[in-house]
Short mmCIF file of C-alpha atoms in Angstrom, two decimals:
data_model
loop_
_atom_site.label_atom_id
_atom_site.label_comp_id
_atom_site.label_asym_id
_atom_site.label_seq_id
_atom_site.Cartn_x
_atom_site.Cartn_y
_atom_site.Cartn_z
CA GLN N 1 155.11 -157.55 -51.74
CA VAL N 2 154.22 -153.90 -51.54
CA GLN N 3 155.05 -152.50 -48.12
CA LEU N 4 154.78 -149.03 -46.64
CA VAL N 5 156.61 -148.35 -43.39
CA GLU N 6 156.07 -145.08 -41.55
CA SER N 7 158.48 -143.61 -39.06
CA GLY N 8 159.22 -140.30 -37.38
CA GLY N 9 156.24 -139.95 -35.09
CA GLY N 10 156.54 -138.99 -31.48
CA LEU N 11 155.71 -136.44 -28.83
CA VAL N 12 156.25 -132.79 -29.63
CA GLN N 13 155.22 -129.52 -28.00
CA PRO N 14 152.81 -127.13 -29.70
CA GLY N 15 154.63 -125.06 -32.26
CA GLY N 16 157.22 -127.74 -32.81
CA SER N 17 158.06 -129.75 -35.91
CA LEU N 18 158.27 -133.37 -36.95
CA ARG N 19 159.19 -135.09 -40.18
CA LEU N 20 157.42 -138.32 -41.02
CA SER N 21 158.93 -140.80 -43.45
CA CYS N 22 157.25 -143.47 -45.53
CA ALA N 23 159.66 -146.04 -46.91
CA THR N 24 158.20 -148.10 -49.73
CA THR N 25 158.93 -151.34 -51.54
CA GLU N 26 157.77 -152.52 -54.97
CA ILE N 27 156.45 -149.06 -55.77
CA SER N 28 157.35 -146.79 -58.63
CA PHE N 29 156.42 -143.15 -58.19
CA SER N 30 155.62 -143.09 -61.90
CA ASN N 31 152.70 -145.45 -61.24
CA PHE N 32 151.50 -144.46 -57.75
CA ASP N 33 150.06 -141.40 -56.14
CA MET N 34 151.30 -141.11 -52.57
CA GLY N 35 149.60 -139.57 -49.59
CA TRP N 36 149.44 -139.02 -45.89
CA TYR N 37 146.24 -139.51 -43.91
CA ARG N 38 145.49 -139.30 -40.22
CA GLN N 39 142.95 -140.80 -37.89
CA THR N 40 141.80 -140.27 -34.32
CA PRO N 41 139.69 -142.72 -32.30
CA GLY N 42 136.09 -142.86 -33.46
CA ASN N 43 136.74 -140.92 -36.64
CA GLN N 44 137.38 -141.79 -40.25
CA ARG N 45 140.78 -141.35 -41.77
CA GLU N 46 141.14 -137.90 -43.25
CA LEU N 47 143.37 -136.65 -46.01
CA VAL N 48 146.36 -134.64 -44.91
CA ALA N 49 148.34 -134.32 -48.13
CA THR N 50 148.93 -136.12 -51.41
CA ILE N 51 151.51 -135.97 -54.15
CA THR N 52 150.48 -137.34 -57.53
CA ARG N 53 152.50 -139.25 -60.06
CA GLY N 54 153.07 -135.98 -61.84
CA GLY N 55 154.28 -134.25 -58.69
CA THR N 56 151.17 -132.18 -58.00
CA THR N 57 150.52 -131.65 -54.30
CA ILE N 58 147.19 -131.30 -52.52
CA TYR N 59 146.71 -130.32 -48.89
CA ALA N 60 143.85 -130.36 -46.47
CA ASP N 61 142.82 -126.83 -45.58
CA VAL N 62 143.68 -127.32 -41.92
CA VAL N 63 147.34 -128.03 -42.70
CA LYS N 64 147.97 -125.65 -45.59
CA GLY N 65 150.95 -123.46 -44.93
CA ARG N 66 152.20 -125.72 -42.15
CA PHE N 67 152.78 -129.15 -43.72
CA ILE N 68 154.78 -130.10 -46.80
CA ILE N 69 154.71 -133.41 -48.64
CA PHE N 70 157.67 -134.34 -50.79
CA ARG N 71 159.42 -137.40 -52.13
CA ASP N 72 162.94 -138.66 -52.65
CA ILE N 73 162.91 -140.86 -55.73
CA THR N 74 166.39 -142.26 -55.10
CA LYS N 75 165.30 -143.52 -51.68
CA ASN N 76 161.77 -144.50 -52.74
CA THR N 77 160.56 -142.56 -49.74
CA VAL N 78 157.80 -140.00 -49.19
CA TYR N 79 158.01 -137.45 -46.40
CA LEU N 80 155.63 -135.23 -44.51
CA GLN N 81 157.28 -132.21 -42.95
CA MET N 82 155.02 -130.90 -40.20
CA ASN N 83 155.67 -127.43 -38.82
CA SER N 84 153.83 -125.24 -36.33
CA LEU N 85 152.16 -128.29 -34.88
CA LYS N 86 148.95 -127.90 -32.91
CA PRO N 87 147.31 -130.19 -30.36
CA GLU N 88 144.56 -130.90 -32.88
CA ASP N 89 147.18 -132.45 -35.15
CA THR N 90 147.44 -135.33 -32.69
CA ALA N 91 146.56 -138.53 -34.53
CA VAL N 92 147.89 -141.71 -36.02
CA TYR N 93 149.38 -140.83 -39.39
CA TYR N 94 149.20 -143.34 -42.23
CA CYS N 95 151.07 -143.52 -45.50
CA ASN N 96 149.03 -144.41 -48.57
CA ALA N 97 149.87 -145.54 -52.09
CA ARG N 98 147.28 -145.64 -54.85
CA SER N 99 147.34 -146.63 -58.51
CA ILE N 100 144.64 -147.16 -61.09
CA PHE N 101 145.51 -150.85 -61.26
CA THR N 102 145.40 -151.94 -57.61
CA ALA N 103 143.57 -151.40 -54.38
CA PRO N 104 145.27 -148.81 -52.21
CA TYR N 105 148.07 -149.81 -49.89
CA TRP N 106 148.40 -148.59 -46.31
CA GLY N 107 151.17 -148.50 -43.79
CA GLN N 108 150.67 -149.45 -40.16
CA GLY N 109 150.69 -145.88 -38.93
CA THR N 110 152.84 -143.77 -36.66
CA GLN N 111 151.57 -141.86 -33.64
CA VAL N 112 151.98 -138.10 -33.49
CA THR N 113 151.14 -136.44 -30.20
CA VAL N 114 151.25 -132.67 -29.81
CA SER N 115 151.06 -131.68 -26.18
CA SER N 116 152.77 -129.51 -23.60
#
């Protein structure tokens, strides 16, 4: 079964950094685009960053220059390095895997809270 498990969330002060991890099973990065999304209560999930099968990265404008998405093929894990965090980055962050053959897969989410 395909599983995505996020970790690394927590409480951090403004200006701080966190690294989120998404450990995957039954997924080949040659067949799946990977991404990070976030959601706050009452809002739709919004794209944070994606990395395609070919390694191309895309970032939401609000995180450009602060967040980096990358993957470790040997560990089958995708990361989101978050720097210069702001209170408005507070959200539940979800890992996503998408291929042209299946419906997208989602992790359960990890809470990121940016507050003094």
